[in-house]
Tab-separated table of C-alpha atoms in Angstrom:
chain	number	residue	atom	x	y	z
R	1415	UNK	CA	0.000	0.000	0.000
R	1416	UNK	CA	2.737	2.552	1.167
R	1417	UNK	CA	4.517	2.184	-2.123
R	1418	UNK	CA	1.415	2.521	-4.192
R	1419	UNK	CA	0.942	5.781	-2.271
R	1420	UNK	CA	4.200	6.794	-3.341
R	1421	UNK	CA	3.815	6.045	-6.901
R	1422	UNK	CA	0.732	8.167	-6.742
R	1423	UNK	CA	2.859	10.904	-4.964
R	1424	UNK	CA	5.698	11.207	-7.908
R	1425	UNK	CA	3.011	10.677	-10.362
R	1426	UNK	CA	0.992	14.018	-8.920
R	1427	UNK	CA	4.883	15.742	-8.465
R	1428	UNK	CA	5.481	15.019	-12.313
R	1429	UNK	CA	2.090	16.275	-13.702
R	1430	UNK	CA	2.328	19.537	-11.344
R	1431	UNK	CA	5.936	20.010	-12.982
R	1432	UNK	CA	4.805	19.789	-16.123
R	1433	UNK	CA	2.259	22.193	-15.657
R	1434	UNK	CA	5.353	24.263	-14.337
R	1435	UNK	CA	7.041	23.894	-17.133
R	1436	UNK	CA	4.491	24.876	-20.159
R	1437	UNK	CA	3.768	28.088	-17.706
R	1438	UNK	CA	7.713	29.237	-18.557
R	1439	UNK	CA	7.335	27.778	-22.533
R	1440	UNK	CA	8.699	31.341	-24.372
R	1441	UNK	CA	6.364	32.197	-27.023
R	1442	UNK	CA	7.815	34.907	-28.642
R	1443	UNK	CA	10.926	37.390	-28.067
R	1444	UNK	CA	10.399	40.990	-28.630
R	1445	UNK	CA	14.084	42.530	-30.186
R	1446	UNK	CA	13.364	45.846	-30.922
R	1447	UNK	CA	15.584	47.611	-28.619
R	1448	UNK	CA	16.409	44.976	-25.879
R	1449	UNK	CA	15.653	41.283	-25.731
R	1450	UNK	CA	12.021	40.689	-23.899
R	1451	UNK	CA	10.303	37.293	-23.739
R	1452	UNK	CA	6.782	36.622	-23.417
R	1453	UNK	CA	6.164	33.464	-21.569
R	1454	UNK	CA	2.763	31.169	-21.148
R	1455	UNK	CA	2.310	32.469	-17.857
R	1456	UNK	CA	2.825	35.863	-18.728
R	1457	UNK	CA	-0.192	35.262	-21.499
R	1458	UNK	CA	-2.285	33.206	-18.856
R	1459	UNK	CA	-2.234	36.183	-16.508
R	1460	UNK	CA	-3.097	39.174	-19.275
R	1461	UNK	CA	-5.836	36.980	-20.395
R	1462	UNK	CA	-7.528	36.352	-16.695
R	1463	UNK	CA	-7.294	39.999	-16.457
R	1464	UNK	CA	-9.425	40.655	-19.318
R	1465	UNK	CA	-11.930	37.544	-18.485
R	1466	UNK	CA	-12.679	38.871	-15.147
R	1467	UNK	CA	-13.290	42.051	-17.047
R	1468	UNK	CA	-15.389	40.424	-19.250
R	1469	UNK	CA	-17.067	37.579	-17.295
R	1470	UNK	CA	-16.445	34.888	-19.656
R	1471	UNK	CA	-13.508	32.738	-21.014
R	1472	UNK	CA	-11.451	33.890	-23.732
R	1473	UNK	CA	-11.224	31.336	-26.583
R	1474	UNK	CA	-8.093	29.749	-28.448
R	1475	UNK	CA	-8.426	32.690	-31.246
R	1476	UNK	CA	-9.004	35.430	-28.694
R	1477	UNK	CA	-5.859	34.308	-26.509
R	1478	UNK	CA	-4.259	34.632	-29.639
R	1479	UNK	CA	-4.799	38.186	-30.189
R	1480	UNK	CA	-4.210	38.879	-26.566
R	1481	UNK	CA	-0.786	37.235	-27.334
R	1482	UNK	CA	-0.514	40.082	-30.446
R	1483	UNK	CA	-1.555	42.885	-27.763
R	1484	UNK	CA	1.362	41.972	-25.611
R	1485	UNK	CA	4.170	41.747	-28.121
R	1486	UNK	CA	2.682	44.923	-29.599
R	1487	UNK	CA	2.633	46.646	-26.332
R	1488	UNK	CA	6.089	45.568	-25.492
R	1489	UNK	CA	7.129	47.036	-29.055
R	1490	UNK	CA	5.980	50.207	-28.269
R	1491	UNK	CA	7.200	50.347	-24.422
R	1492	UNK	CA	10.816	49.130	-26.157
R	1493	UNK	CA	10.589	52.089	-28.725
R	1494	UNK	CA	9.275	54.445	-26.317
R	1495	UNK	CA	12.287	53.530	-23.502
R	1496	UNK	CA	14.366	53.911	-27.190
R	1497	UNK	CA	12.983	57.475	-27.537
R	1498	UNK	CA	14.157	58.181	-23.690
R	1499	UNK	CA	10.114	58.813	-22.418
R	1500	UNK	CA	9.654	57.253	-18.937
R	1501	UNK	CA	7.186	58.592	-16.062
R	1502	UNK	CA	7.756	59.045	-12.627
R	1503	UNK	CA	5.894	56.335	-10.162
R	1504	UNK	CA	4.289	59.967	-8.347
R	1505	UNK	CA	2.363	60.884	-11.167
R	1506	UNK	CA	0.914	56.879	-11.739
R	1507	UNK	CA	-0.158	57.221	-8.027
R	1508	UNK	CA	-1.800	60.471	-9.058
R	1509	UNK	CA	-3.778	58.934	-12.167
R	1510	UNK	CA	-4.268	55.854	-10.138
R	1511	UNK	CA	-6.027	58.002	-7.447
R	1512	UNK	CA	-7.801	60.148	-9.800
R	1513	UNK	CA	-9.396	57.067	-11.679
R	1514	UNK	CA	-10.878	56.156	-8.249
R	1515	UNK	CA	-11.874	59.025	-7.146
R	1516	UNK	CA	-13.846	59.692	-9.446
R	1517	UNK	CA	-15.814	56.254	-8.857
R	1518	UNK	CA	-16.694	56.780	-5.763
R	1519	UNK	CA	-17.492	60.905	-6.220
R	1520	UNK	CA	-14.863	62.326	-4.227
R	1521	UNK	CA	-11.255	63.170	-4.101
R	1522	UNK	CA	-9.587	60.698	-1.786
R	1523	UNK	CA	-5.955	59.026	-1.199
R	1524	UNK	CA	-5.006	55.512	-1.016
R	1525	UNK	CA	-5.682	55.232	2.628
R	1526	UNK	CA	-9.154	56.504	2.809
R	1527	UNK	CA	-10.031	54.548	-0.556
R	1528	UNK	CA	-8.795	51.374	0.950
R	1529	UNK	CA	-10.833	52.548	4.221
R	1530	UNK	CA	-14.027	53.138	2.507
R	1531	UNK	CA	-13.728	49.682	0.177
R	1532	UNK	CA	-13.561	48.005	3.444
R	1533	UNK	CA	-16.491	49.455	5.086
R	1534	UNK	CA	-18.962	49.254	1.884
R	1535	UNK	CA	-17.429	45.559	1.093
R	1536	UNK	CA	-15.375	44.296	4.031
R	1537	UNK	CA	-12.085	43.426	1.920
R	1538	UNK	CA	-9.540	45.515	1.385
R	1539	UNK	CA	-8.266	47.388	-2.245
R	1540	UNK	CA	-6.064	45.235	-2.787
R	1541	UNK	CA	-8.398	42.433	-3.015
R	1542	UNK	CA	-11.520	44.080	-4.494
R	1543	UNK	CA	-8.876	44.990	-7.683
R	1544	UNK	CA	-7.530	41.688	-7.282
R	1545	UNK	CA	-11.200	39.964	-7.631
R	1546	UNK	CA	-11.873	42.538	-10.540
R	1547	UNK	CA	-8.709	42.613	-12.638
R	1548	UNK	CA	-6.606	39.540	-11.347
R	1549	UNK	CA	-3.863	42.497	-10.505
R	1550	UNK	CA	-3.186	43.581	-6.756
R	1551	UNK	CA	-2.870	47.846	-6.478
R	1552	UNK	CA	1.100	47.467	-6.835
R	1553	UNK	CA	0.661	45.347	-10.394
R	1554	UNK	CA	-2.026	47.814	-11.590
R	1555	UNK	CA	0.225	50.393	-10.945
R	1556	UNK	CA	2.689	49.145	-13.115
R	1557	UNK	CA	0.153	48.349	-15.523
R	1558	UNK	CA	-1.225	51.692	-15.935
R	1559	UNK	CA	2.853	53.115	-16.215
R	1560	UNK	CA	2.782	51.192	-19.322
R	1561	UNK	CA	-0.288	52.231	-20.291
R	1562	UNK	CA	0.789	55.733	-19.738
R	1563	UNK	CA	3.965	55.363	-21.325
R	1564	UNK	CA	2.953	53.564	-24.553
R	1565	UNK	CA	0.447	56.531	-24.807
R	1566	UNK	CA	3.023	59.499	-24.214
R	1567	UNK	CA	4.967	57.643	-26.844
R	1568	UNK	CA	2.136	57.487	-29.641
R	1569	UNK	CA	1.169	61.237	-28.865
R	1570	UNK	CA	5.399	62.188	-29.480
R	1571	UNK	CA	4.755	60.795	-32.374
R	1572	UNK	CA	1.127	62.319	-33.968
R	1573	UNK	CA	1.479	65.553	-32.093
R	1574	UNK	CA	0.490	67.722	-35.057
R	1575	UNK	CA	-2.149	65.280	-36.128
R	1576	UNK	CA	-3.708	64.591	-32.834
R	1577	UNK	CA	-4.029	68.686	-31.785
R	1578	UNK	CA	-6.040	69.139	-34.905
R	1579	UNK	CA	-9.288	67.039	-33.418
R	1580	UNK	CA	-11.968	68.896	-32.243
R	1581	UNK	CA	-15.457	68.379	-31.660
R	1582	UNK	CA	-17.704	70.558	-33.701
R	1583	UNK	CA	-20.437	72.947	-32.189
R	1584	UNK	CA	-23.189	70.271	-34.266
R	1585	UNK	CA	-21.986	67.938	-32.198
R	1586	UNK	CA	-21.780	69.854	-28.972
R	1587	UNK	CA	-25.467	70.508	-28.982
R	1588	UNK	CA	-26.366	67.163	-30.264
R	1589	UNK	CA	-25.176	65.633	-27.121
R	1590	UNK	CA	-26.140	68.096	-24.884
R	1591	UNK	CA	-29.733	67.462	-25.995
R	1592	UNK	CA	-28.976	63.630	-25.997
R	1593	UNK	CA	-27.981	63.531	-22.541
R	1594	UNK	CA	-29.591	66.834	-20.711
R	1595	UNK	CA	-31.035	64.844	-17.859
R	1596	UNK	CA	-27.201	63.468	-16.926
R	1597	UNK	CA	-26.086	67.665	-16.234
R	1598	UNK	CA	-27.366	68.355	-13.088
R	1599	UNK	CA	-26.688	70.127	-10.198
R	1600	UNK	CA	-26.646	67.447	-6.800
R	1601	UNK	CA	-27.759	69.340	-3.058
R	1602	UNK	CA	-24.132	70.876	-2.192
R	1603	UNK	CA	-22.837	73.274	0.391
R	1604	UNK	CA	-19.598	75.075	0.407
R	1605	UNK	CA	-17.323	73.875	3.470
R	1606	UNK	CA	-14.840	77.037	4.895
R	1607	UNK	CA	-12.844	74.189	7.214
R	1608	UNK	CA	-9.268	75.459	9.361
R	1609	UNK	CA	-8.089	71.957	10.974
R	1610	UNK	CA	-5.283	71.899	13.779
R	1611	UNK	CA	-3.100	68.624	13.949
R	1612	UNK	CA	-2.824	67.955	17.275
R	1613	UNK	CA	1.020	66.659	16.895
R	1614	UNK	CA	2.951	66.687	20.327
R	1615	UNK	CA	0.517	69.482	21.917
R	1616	UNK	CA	-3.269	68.075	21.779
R	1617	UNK	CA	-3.769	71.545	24.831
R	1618	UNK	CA	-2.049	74.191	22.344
R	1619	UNK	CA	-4.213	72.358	18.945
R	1620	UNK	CA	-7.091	72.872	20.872
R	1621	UNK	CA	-6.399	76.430	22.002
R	1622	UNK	CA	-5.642	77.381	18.463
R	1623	UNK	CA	-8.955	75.700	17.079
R	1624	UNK	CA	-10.778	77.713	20.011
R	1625	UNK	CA	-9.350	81.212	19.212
R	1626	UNK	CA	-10.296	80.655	15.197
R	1627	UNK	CA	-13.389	79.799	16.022
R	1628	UNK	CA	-14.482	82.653	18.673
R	1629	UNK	CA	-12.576	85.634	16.156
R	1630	UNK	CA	-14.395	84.039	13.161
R	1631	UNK	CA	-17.562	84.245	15.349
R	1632	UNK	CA	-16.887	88.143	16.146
R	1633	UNK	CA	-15.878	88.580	12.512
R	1634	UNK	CA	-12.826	89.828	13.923
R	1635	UNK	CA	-10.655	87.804	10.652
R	1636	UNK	CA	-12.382	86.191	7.457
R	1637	UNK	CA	-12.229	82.867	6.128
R	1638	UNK	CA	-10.066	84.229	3.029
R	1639	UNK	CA	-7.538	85.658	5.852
R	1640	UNK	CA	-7.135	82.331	7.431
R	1641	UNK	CA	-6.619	80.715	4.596
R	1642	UNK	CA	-3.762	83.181	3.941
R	1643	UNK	CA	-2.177	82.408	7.244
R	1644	UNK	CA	-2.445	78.260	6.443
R	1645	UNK	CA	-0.413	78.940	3.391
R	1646	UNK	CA	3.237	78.062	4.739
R	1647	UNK	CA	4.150	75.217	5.070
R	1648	UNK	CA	5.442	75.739	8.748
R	1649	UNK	CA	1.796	77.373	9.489
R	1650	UNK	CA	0.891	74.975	11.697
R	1651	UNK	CA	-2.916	74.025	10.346
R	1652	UNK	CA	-4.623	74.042	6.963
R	1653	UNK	CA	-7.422	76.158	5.735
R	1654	UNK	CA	-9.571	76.383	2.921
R	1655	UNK	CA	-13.019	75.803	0.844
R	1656	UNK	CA	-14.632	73.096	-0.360
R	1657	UNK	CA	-17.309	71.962	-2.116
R	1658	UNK	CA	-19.100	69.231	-0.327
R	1659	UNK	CA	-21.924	66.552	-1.891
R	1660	UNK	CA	-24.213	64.603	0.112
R	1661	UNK	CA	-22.743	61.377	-0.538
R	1662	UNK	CA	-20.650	58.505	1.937
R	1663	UNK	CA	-17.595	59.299	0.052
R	1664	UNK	CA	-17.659	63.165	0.955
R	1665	UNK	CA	-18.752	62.247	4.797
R	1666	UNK	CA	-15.804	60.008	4.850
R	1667	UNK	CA	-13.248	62.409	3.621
R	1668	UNK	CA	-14.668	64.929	5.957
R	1669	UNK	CA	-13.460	62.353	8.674
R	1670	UNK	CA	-17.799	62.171	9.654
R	1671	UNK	CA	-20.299	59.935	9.694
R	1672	UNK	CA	-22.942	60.308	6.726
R	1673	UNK	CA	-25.575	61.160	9.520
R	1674	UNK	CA	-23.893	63.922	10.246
R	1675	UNK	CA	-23.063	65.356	6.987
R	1676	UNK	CA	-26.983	65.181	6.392
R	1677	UNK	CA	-27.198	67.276	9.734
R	1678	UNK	CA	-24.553	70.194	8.599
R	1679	UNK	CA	-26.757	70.222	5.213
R	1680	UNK	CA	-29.910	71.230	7.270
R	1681	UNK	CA	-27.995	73.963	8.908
R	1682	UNK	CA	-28.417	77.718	7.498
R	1683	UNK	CA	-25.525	79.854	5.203
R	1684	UNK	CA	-23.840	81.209	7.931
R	1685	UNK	CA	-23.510	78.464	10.383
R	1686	UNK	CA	-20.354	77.850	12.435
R	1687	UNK	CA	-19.479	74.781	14.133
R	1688	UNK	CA	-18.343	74.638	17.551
R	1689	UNK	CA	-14.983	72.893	17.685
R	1690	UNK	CA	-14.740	69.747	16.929
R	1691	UNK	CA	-12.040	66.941	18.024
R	1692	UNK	CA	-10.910	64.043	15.662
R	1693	UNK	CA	-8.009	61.435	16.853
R	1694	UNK	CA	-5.707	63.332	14.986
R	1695	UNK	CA	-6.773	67.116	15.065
R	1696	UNK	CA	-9.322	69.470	15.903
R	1697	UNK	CA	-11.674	71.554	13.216
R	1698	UNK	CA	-14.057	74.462	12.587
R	1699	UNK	CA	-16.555	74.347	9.885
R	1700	UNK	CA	-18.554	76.918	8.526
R	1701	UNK	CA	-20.924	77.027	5.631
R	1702	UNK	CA	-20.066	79.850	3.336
R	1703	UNK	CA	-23.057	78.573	0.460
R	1704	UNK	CA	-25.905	76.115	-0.118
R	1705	UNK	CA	-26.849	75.165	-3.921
R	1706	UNK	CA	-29.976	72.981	-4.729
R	1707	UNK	CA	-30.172	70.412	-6.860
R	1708	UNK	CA	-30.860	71.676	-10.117
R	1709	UNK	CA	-30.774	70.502	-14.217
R	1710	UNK	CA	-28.331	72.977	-16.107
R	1711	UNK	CA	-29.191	74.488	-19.208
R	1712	UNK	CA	-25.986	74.685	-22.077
R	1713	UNK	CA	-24.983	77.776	-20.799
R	1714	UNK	CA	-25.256	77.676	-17.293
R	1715	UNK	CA	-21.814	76.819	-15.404
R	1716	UNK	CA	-20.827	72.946	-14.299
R	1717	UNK	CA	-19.733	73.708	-10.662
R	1718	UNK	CA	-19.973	76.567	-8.399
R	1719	UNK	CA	-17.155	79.382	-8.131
R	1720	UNK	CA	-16.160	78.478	-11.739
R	1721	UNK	CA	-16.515	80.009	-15.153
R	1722	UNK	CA	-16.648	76.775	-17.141
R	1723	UNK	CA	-20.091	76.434	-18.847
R	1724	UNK	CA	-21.980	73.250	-19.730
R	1725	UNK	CA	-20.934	73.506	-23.188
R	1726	UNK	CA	-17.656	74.268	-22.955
R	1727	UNK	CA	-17.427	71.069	-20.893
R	1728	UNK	CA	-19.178	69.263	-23.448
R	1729	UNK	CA	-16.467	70.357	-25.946
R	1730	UNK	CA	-13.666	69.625	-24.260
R	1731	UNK	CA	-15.046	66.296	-23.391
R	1732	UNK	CA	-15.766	65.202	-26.793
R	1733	UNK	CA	-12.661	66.153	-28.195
R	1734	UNK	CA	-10.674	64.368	-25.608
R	1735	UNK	CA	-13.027	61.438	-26.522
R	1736	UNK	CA	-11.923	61.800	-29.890
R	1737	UNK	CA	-8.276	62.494	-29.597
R	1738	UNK	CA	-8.428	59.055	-28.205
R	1739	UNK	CA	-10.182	57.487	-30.495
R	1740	UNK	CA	-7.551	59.332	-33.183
R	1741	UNK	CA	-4.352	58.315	-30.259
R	1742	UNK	CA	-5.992	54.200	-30.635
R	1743	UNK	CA	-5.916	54.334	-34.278
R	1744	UNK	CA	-2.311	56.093	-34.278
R	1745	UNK	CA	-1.164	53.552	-31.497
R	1746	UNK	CA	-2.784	50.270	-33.442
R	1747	UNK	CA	-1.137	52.092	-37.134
R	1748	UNK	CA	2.621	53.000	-34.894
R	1749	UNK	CA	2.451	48.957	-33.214
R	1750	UNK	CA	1.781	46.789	-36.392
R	1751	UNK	CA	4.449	48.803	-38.241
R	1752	UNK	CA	6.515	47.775	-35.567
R	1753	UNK	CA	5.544	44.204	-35.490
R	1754	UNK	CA	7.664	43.034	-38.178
R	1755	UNK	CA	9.906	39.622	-38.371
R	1756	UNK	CA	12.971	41.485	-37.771
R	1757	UNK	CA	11.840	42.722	-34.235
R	1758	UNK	CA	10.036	39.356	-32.928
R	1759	UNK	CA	11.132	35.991	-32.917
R	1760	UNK	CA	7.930	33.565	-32.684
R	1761	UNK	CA	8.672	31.040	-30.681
R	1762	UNK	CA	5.609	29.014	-30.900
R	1763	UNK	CA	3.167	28.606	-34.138
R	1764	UNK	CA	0.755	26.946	-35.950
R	1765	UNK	CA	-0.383	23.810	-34.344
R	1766	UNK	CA	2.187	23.900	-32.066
R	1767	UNK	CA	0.819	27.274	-30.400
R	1768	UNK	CA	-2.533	26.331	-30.793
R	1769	UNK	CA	-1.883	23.554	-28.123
R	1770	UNK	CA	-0.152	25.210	-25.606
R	1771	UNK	CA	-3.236	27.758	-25.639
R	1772	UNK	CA	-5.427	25.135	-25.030
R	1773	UNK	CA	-5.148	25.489	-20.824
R	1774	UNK	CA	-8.065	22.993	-20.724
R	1775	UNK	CA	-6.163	19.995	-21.279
C-alpha cells in the first residue's frame, strides 16, 4: 500500500511540474531595442485579467490576439524607452487616485479609498482589484505606467495630427440634448474648514482651534484671511473651501459619519461649528453657500465658483473622446508597423501554439 501511495505521490509531483514547465514555454521574443520574452504564464495572466473584465472565457483565437496585444505593447514600451520617455511612479499614483476618485465621487488618497472599500465591502483594495482585474494595487500600478507610457509615446509621435481634433459645435449641442437629464446640479454646500493637527501638543491644537473659532464668530478675521495664514508650510494648520456633496464618500473624507453630513446640510448659510475633536486634530466648519439640486441648461456653469459652462465642458469632453479614439488608431497604425519579423522571434506557431493555448487539457 505505502509504495502505491508513493507512486501516486511522484506521479501528482510530475504532472504539477509539467504544468510548471508549459507556464515558462517562451512564445515569442520581442528585439526591438532589448531582448524581452513573453512566456505562457505571462499570457495566462493578461488573459484572466481581461476575463474577469469580461465575465467569460477567452477562446483559443481570442488568446491569440491577446498574445498580439502583448508583443505589440512591449514594441511600443521598447521604442518608447528607445525614444528616452519614462514617467515618474508619483504621477501613476496620481492617475491611479484620480481614476478612483472619481468612482466613488470624491477626491480621496489611497488610505481613505482602501478605508471606505472596506467598510462598503469588508475586503480591502487590494483584493476588491484583485477579484476585478486579477492584478493587486502594486501590479495595476505598473500596468497603468505602461499604459501611460505607450500613450506618451504614440502622442510624441502624432502631435500635429492629434491637436487638430476637435469636436464641432453640431456635435456639442447634439449631445447636450442627448444627454440633458445626466447635467445636473446634486444638493451641495460650500465647506470654509481650518483643521489643527494635534502633533505633540493636543492643549495648544485645541487652544488654536478655540481662538479661530471665537474671532471668526466676532468677525474679527475672514475665512479668506485664514486661509492666507495656512499657506506656509510651517503654518501649523490648513485652511480652505470646499465643495461638499451629500454622498458617503464626501462624509468620509470629511473624517464624519454620513448622519452627520446630512445634519450640517440642514444647517443655514452662515452656520459655524463649535470645535470639533478628531483622533488626529481638531476643526471648525462653517458654511459659506448652499446650492440645490438643479438641471443645467448649455450655458449655465458645471460647478460653483467656476466660469466653465456646460458647453464648454461638453467640448472639451468630446474632443478628448476623440483624440483618443484618433491616439488608438495612431497607437494600433505605430504597433503593427513595428511588429515586423525582424523585431520578434515567434517562438511558438501553428499547431504547435494552438496547443499550448489550449489550458483545458
Amino acid at each position: 500500500m505505502k509504495k502505491i501511495i508513493l507512486a501516486l505521490f511522484v506521479l501528482l509531483a510530475s504532472t504539477a511540474a509539467v504544468f510548471a514547465q508549459s507556464d515558462l514555454q517562451v512564445l515569442a521574443v520581442v528585439k526591438y531595442n532589448k531582448s524581452e520574452s513573453i512566456t505562457v504564464k505571462q499570457l495566462k495572466a493578461r488573459c484572466e485579467t481581461y476575463e474577469k473584465q469580461i465575465g467569460k472565457k477567452l477562446s483559443i483565437d481570442e488568446r491569440k490576439q491577446v498574445l498580439d496585444a502583448l508583443i505589440e505593447e512591449k514594441l511600443v514600451l521598447q521604442a518608447a524607452a528607445k525614444a528616452g520617455i519614462s514617467i515618474p511612479d508619483s504621477n501613476v499614483t496620481s492617475y491611479f487616485l484620480s481614476q478612483m476618485s472619481a468612482q466613488v465621487g470624491a477626491q480621496v488618497t489611497e488610505k481613505e479609498l482602501n478605508d471606505l472599500v472596506m467598510q462598503s465591502q469588508g475586503i480591502s483594495l487590494d483584493q476588491l482589484l484583485q477579484n476585478q482585474t486579477g492584478m493587486n494595487v502594486a501590479e495595476y500600478k505598473t500596468y497603468l505606467k505602461n499604459q501611460l507610457i505607450a500613450q506618451q509615446y504614440v502622442v510624441t509621435q502624432r502631435q500635429a495630427e492629434l491637436q487638430k481634433v476637435a469636436a464641432t459645435d453640431e456635435q456639442v449641442r447634439q449631445f447636450y440634448e442627448g444627454n440633458k437629464s445626466s447635467f445636473i446640479w446634486d444638493d451641495m454646500i460650500k465647506l470654509f474648514a481650518v483643521v489643527i493637527p494635534k502633533g505633540t501638543n493636543a492643549d495648544e491644537a485645541k487652544l488654536k482651534a478655540n481662538d479661530f473659532r471665537n474671532k471668526l464668530a466676532d468677525k474679527k478675521i475672514t475665512t479668506d484671511e485664514i486661509i492666507v495664514q495656512g499657506t506656509p508650510a510651517d503654518a501649523g494648520f490648513q485652511a480652505g473651501n470646499l465643495l461638499v456633496h451629500k454622498t458617503e464618500a464626501y462624509a468620509l473624507q470629511l473624517g464624519m459619519t454620513f448622519n452627520n453630513l446630512l445634519w450640517l446640510f440642514g444647517q443655514d448659510v452662515g452656520f459655524l461649528s463649535d470645535v470639533e475633536e478628531t483622533e488626529k486634530d481638531y476643526r471648525v466648519v462653517k458654511i459659506e453657500a448652499k446650492y440645490d439640486a438643479k438641471m443645467l441648461a448649455i450655458s449655465d456653469i458645471v460647478q460653483p465658483d467656476t466660469t466653465i459652462t456646460v458647453y464648454e465642458y461638453i467640448r472639451k469632453t468630446l474632443t478628448q473622446q476623440l483624440q483618443m479614439q484618433a491616439l488608438s488608431a495612431a497607437a494600433t497604425e505605430i504597433s503593427k508597423g513595428l511588429n515586423v519579423p525582424e523585431n520578434v522571434d515567434l517562438k511558438k506557431t501553428g499547431d504547435a501554439l494552438t496547443k499550448l493555448l489550449d489550458w483545458s487539457n
